[in-house]
Structure formats: C-alpha cells, structure tokens
The first five atom37 places (N, CA, C, CB, O) and aatype in JSON, in Angstrom:
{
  "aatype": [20, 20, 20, 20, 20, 20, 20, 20, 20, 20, 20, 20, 20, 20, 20, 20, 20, 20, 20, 20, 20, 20, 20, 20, 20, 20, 20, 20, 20, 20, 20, 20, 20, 20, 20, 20, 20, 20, 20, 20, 20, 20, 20, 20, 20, 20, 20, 20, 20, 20, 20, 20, 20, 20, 20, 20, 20, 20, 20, 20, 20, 20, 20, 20, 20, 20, 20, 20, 20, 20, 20, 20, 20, 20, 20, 20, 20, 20, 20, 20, 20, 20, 20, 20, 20, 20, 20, 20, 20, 20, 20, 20, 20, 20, 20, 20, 20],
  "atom_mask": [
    [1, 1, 1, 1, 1],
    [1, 1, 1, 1, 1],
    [1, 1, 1, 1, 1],
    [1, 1, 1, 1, 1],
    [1, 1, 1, 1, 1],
    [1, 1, 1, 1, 1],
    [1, 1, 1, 1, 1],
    [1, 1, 1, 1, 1],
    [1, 1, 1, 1, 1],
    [1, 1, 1, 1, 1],
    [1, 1, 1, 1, 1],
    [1, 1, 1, 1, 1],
    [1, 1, 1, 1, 1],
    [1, 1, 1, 1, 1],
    [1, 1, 1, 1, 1],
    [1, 1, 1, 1, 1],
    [1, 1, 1, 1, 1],
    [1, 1, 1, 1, 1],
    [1, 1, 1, 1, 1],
    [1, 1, 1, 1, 1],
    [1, 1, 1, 1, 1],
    [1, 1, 1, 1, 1],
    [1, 1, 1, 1, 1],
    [1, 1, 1, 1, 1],
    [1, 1, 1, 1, 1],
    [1, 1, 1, 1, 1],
    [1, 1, 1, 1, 1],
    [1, 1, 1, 1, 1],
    [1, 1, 1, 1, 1],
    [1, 1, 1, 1, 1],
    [1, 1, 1, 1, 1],
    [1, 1, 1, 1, 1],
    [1, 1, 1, 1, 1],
    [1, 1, 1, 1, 1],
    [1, 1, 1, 1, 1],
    [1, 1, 1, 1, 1],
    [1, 1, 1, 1, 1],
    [1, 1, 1, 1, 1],
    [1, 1, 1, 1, 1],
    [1, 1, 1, 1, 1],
    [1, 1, 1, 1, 1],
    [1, 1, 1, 1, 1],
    [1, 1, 1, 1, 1],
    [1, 1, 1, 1, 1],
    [1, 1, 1, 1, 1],
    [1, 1, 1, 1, 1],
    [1, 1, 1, 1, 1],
    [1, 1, 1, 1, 1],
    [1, 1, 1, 1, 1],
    [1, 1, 1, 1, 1],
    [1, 1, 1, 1, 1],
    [1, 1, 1, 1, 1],
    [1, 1, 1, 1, 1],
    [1, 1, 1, 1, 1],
    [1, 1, 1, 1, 1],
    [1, 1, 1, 1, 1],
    [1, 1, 1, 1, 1],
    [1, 1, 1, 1, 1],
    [1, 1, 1, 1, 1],
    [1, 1, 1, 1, 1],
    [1, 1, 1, 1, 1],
    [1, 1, 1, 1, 1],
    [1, 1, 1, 1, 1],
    [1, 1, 1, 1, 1],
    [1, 1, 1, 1, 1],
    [1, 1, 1, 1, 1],
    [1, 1, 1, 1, 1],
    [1, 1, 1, 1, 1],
    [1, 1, 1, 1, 1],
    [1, 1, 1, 1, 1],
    [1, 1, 1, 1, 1],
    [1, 1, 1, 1, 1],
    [1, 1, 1, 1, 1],
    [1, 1, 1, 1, 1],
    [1, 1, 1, 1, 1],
    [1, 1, 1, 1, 1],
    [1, 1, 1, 1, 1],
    [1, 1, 1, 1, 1],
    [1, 1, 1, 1, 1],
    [1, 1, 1, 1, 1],
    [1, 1, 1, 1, 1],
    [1, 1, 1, 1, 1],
    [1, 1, 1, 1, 1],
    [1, 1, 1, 1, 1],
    [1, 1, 1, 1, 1],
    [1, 1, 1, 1, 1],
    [1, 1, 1, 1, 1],
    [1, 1, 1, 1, 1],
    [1, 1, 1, 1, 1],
    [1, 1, 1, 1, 1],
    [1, 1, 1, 1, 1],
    [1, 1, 1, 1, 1],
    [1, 1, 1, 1, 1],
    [1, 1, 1, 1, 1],
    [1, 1, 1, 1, 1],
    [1, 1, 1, 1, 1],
    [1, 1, 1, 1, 1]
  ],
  "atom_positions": [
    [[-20.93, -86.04, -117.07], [-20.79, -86.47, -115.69], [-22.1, -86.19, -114.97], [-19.58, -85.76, -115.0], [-22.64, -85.08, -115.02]],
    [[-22.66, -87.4, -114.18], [-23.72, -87.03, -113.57], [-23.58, -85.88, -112.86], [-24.14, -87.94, -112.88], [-22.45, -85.58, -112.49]],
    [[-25.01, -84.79, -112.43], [-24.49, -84.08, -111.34], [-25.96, -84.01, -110.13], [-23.85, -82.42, -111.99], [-27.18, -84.18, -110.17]],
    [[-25.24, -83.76, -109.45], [-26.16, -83.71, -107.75], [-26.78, -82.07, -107.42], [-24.73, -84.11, -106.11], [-26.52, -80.94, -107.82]],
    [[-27.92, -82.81, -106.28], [-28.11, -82.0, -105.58], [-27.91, -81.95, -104.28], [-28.91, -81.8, -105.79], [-28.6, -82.91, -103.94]],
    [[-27.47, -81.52, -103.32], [-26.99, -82.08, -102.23], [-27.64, -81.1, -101.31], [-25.44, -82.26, -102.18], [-27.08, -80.01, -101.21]],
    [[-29.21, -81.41, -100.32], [-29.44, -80.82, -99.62], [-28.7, -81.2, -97.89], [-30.72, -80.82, -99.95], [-28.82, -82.28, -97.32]],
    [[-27.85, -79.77, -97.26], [-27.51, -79.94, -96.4], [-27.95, -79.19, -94.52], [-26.53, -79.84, -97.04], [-28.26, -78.06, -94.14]],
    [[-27.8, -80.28, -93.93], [-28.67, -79.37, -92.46], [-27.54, -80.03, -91.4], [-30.9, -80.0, -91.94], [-27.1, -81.14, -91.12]],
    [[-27.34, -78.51, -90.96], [-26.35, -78.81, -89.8], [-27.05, -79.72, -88.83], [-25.86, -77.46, -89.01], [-28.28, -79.87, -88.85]],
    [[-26.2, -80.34, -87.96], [-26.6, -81.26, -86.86], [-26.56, -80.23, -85.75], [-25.6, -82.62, -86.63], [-26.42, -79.03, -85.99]],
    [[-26.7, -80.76, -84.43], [-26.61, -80.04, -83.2], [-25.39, -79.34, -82.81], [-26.86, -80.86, -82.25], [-25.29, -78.19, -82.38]],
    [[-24.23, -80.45, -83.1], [-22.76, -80.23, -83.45], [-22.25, -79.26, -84.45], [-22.27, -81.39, -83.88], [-21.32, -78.51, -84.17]],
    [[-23.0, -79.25, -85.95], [-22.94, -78.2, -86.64], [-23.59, -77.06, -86.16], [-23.31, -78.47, -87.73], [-22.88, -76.14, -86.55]],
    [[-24.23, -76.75, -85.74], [-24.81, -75.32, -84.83], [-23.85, -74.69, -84.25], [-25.82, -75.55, -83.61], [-23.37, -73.57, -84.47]],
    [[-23.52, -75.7, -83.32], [-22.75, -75.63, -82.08], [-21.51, -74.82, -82.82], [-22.37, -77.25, -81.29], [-21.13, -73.78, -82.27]],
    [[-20.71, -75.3, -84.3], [-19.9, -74.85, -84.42], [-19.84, -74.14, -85.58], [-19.21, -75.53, -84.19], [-18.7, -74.09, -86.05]],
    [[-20.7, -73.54, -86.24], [-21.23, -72.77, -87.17], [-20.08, -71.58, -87.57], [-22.62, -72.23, -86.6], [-19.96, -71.22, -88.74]],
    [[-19.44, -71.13, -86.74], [-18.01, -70.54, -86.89], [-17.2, -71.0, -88.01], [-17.21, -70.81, -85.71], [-16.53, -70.37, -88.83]],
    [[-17.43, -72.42, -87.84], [-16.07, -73.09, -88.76], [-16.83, -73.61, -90.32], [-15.22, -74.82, -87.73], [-16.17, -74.23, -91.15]],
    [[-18.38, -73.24, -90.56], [-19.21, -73.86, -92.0], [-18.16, -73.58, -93.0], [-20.86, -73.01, -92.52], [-17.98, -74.44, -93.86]],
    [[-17.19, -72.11, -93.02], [-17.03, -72.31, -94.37], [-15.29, -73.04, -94.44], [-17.31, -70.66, -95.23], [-14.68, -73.49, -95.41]],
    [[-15.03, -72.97, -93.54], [-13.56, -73.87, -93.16], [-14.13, -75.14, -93.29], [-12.78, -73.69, -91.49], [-13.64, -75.8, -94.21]],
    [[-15.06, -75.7, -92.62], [-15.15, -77.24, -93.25], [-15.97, -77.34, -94.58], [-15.92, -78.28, -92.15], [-15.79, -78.44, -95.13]],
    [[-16.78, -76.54, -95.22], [-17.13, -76.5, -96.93], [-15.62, -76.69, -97.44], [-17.96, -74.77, -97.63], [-15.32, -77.73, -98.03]],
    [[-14.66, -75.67, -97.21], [-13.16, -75.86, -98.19], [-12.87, -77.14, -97.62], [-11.67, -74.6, -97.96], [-12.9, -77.95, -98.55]],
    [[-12.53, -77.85, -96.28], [-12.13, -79.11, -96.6], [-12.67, -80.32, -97.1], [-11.76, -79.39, -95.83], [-12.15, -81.43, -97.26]],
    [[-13.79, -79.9, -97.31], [-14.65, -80.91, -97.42], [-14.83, -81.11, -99.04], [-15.98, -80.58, -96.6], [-15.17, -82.1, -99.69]],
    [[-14.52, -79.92, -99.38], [-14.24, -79.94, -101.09], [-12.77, -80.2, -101.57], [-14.62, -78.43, -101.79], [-12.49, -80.68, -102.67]],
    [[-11.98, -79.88, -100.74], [-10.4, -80.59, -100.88], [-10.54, -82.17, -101.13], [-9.4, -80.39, -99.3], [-10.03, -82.74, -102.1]],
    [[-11.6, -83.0, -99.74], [-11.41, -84.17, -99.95], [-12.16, -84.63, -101.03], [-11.59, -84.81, -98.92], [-11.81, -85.71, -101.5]],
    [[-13.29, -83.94, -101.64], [-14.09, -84.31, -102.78], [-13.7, -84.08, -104.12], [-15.2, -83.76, -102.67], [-14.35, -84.48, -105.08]],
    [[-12.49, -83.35, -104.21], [-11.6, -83.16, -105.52], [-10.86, -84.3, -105.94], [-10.58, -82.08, -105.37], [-10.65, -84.73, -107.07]],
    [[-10.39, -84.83, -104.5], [-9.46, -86.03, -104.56], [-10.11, -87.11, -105.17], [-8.96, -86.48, -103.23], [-9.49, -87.95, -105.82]],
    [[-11.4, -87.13, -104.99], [-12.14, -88.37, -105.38], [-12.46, -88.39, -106.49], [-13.19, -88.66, -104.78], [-12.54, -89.48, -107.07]],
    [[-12.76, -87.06, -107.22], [-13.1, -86.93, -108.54], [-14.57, -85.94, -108.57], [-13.26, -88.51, -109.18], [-15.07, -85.47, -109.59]],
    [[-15.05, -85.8, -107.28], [-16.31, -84.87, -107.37], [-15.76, -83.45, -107.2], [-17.5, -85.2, -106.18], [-14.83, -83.14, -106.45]],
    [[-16.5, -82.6, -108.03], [-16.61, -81.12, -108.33], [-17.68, -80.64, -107.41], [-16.95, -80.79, -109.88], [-18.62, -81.43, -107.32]],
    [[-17.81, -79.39, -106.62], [-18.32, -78.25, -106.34], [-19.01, -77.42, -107.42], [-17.38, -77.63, -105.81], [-18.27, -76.55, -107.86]],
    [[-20.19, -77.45, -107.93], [-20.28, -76.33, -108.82], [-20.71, -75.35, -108.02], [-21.12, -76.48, -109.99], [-19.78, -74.55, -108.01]],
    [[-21.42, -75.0, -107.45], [-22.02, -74.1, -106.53], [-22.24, -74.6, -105.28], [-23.17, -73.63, -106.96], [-22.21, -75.83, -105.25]],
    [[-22.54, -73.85, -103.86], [-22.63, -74.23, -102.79], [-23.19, -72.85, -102.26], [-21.4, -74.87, -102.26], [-22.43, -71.88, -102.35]],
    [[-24.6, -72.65, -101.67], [-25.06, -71.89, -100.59], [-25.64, -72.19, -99.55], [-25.66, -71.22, -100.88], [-26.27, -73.24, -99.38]],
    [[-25.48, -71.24, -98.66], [-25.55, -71.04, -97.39], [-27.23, -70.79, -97.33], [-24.51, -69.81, -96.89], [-27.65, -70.0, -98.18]],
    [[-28.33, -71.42, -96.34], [-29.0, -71.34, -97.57], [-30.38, -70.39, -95.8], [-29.41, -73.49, -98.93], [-29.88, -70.33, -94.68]],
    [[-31.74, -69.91, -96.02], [-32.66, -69.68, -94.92], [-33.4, -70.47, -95.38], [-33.23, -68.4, -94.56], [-33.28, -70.62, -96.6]],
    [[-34.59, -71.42, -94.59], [-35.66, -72.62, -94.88], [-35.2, -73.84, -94.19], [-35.83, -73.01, -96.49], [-34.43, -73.99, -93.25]],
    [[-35.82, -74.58, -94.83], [-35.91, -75.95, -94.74], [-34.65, -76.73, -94.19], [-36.23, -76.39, -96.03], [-34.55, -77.43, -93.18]],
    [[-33.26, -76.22, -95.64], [-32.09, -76.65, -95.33], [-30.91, -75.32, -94.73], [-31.67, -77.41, -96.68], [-30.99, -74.1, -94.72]],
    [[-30.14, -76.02, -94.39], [-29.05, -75.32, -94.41], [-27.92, -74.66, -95.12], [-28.75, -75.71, -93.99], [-27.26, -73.67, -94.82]],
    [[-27.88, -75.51, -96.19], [-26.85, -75.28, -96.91], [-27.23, -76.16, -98.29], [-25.5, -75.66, -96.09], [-27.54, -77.33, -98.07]],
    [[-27.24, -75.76, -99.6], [-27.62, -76.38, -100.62], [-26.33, -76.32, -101.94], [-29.04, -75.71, -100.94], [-26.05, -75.34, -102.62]],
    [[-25.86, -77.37, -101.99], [-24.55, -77.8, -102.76], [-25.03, -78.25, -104.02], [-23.67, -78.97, -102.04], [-25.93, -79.09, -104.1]],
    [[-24.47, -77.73, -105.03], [-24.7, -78.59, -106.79], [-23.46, -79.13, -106.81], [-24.94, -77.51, -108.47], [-22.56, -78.36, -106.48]],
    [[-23.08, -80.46, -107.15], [-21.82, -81.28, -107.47], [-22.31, -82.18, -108.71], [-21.25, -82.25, -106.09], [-23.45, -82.48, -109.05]],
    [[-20.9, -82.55, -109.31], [-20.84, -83.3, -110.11], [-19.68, -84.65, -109.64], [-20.61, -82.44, -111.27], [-18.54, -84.7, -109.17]],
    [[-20.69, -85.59, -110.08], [-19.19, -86.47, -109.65], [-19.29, -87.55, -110.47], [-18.97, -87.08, -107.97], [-20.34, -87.4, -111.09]],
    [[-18.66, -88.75, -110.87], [-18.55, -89.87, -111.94], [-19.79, -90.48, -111.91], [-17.42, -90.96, -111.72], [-20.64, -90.57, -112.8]],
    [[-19.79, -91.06, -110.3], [-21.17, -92.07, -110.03], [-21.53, -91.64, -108.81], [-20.97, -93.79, -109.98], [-20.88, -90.94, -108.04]],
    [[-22.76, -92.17, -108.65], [-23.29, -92.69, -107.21], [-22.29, -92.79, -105.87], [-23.8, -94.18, -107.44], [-21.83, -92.02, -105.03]],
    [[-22.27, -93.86, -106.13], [-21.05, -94.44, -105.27], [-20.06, -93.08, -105.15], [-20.18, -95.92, -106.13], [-20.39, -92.26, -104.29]],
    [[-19.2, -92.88, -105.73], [-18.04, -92.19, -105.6], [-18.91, -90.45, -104.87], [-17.08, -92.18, -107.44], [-18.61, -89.63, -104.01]],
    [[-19.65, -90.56, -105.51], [-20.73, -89.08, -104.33], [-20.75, -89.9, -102.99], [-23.03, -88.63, -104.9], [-20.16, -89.43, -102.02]],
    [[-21.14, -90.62, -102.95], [-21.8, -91.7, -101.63], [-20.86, -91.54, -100.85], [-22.08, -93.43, -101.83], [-21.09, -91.04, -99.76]],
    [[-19.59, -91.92, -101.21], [-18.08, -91.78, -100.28], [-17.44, -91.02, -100.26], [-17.16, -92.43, -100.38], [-16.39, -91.17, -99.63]],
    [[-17.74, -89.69, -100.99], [-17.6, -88.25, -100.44], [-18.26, -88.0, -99.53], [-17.85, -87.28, -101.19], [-17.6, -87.76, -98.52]],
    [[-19.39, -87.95, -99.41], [-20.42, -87.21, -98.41], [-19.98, -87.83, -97.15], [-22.15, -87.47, -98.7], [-19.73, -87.31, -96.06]],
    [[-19.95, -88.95, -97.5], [-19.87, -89.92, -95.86], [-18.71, -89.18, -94.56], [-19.01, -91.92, -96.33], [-18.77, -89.0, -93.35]],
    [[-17.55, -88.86, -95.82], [-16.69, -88.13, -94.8], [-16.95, -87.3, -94.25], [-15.79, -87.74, -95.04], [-17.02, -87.52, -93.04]],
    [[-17.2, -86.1, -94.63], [-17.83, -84.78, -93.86], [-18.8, -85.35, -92.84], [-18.71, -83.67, -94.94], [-18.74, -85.42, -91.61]],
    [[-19.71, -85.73, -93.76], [-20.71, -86.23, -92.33], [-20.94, -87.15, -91.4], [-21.65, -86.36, -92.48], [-21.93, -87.16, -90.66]],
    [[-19.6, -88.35, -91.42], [-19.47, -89.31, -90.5], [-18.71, -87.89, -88.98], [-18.21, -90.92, -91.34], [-18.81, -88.01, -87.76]],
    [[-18.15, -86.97, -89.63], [-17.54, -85.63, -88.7], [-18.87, -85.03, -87.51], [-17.07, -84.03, -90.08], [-18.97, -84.33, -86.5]],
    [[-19.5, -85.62, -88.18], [-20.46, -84.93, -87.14], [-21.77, -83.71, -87.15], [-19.57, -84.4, -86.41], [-22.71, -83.34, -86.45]],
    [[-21.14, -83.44, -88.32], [-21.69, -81.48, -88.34], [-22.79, -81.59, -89.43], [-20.15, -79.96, -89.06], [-23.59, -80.67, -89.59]],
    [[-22.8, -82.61, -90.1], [-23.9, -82.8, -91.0], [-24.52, -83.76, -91.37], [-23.73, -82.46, -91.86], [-24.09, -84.91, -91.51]],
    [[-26.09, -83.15, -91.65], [-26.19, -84.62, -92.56], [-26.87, -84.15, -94.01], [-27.37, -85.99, -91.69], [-27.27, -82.99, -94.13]],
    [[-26.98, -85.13, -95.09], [-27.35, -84.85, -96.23], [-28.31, -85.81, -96.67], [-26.32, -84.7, -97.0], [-28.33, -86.98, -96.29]],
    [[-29.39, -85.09, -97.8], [-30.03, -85.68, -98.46], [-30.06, -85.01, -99.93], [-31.13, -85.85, -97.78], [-30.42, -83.84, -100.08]],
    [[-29.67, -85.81, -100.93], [-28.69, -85.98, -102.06], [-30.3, -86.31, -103.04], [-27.14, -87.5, -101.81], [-31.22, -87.08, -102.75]],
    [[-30.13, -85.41, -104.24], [-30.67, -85.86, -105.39], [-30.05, -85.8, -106.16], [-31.55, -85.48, -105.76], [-29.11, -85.03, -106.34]],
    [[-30.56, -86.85, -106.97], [-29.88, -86.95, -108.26], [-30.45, -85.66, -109.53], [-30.23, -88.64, -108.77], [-31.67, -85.55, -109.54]],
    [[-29.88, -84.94, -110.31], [-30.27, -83.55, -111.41], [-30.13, -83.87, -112.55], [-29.44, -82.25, -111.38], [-29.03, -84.34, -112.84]],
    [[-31.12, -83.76, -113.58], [-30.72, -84.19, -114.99], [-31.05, -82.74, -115.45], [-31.63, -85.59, -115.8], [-31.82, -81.93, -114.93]],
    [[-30.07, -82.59, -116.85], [-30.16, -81.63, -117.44], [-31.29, -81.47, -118.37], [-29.12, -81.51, -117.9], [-31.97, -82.49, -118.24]],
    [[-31.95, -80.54, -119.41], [-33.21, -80.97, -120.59], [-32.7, -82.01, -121.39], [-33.7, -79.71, -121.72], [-33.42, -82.93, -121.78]],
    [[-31.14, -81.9, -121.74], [-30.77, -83.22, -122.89], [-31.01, -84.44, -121.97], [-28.9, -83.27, -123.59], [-31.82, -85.29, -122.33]],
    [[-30.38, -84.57, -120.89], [-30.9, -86.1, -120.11], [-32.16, -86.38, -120.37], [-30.86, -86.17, -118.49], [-32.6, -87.27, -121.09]],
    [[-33.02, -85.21, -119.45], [-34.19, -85.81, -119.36], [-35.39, -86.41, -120.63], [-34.68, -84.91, -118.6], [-36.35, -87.18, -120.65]],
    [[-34.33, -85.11, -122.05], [-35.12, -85.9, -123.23], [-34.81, -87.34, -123.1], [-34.69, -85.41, -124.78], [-35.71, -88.16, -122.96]],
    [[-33.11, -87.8, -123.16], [-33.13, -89.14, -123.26], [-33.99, -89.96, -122.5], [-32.05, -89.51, -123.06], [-34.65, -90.88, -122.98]],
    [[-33.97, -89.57, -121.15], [-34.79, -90.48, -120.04], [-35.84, -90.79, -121.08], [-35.44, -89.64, -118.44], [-35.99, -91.89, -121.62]],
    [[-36.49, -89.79, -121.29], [-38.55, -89.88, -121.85], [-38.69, -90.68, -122.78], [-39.43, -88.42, -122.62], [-39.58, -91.53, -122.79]],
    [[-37.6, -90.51, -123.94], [-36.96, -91.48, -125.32], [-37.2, -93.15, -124.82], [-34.85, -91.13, -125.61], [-37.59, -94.07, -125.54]],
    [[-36.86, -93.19, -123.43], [-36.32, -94.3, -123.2], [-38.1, -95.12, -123.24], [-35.18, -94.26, -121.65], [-38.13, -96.28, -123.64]],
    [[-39.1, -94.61, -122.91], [-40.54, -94.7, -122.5], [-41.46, -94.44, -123.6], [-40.86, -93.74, -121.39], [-42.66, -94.7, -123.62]],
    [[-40.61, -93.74, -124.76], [-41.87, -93.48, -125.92], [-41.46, -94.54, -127.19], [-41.89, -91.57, -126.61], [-42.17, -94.6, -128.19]]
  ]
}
C-alpha cells in the first residue's frame, strides 16, 4: 500500500483552537479508517510545520478525500508527499536502467 507524508500547519482557526488538535487528530483518523487510510504515526511537531502525519492509504485519490475533510473544517491545511520505501525506490531506478 502506498504510504504518505502528510505535512500539517494549523490555520488561524487552528491556533485559535489548538485545545481541541488532539480531539480532531482522533476524528479525523476515525473518518480516514472508514476510507481505507491508516495512521502510522502522527506528531505534534516545532519548525516549519505543525504537525507531521505518516499514512498509508490504497491511492492518491482516496488520501486526496481524506484530507479534504479535516481541512475543508477549517483548522488545517496540508501538503502531502508521496514516501517510497528502499524496495520501491529500487523498482523506481529498475524502471530507468
């Protein structure tokens, strides 16, 4: 299963309500179970971002319409990489030699 990187930064709204980060992380992984994406790790994070999530999920898409929920809410936004493991990335290189 592909898996992600999911860099996250509260909005103004997320500041504002910073009380509730780890109440909306659990719902926000309730609704991402439903879909088929996994949580592997998730921290709380000092720098750049706010909060830095590893997930796994089927595809693209099905990450794409997880995230959207949480953060159509207001409190976040994300910028999402895609993570290959050493066996992927041998294949990737395979694919070029």
């Amino acid at each position: 299963m592909p898996r992600y990187v999911a860099l996250i930064d509260w909005t103004e709204q997320g500041v504002r309500n910073f009380r509730d980060t780890v109440d909306r992380y659990e719902a926000a992984r309730e609704l991402l179970e439903g879909l088929g994406v996994q949580f592997t790790d998730v921290y709380w994070t000092l720098g750049s971002h706010d909060i830095v999530a590893v997930l796994d999920a089927p595809d693209d898409e099905t990450l794409s319409a997880g995230l959207l929920a949480p953060a159509g809410a207001g409190n976040i936004r994300t910028t999402t990489l895609r993570a290959f493991s050493a066996d992927e990335m041998r294949s990737v290189i395979g694919k070029v030699a």
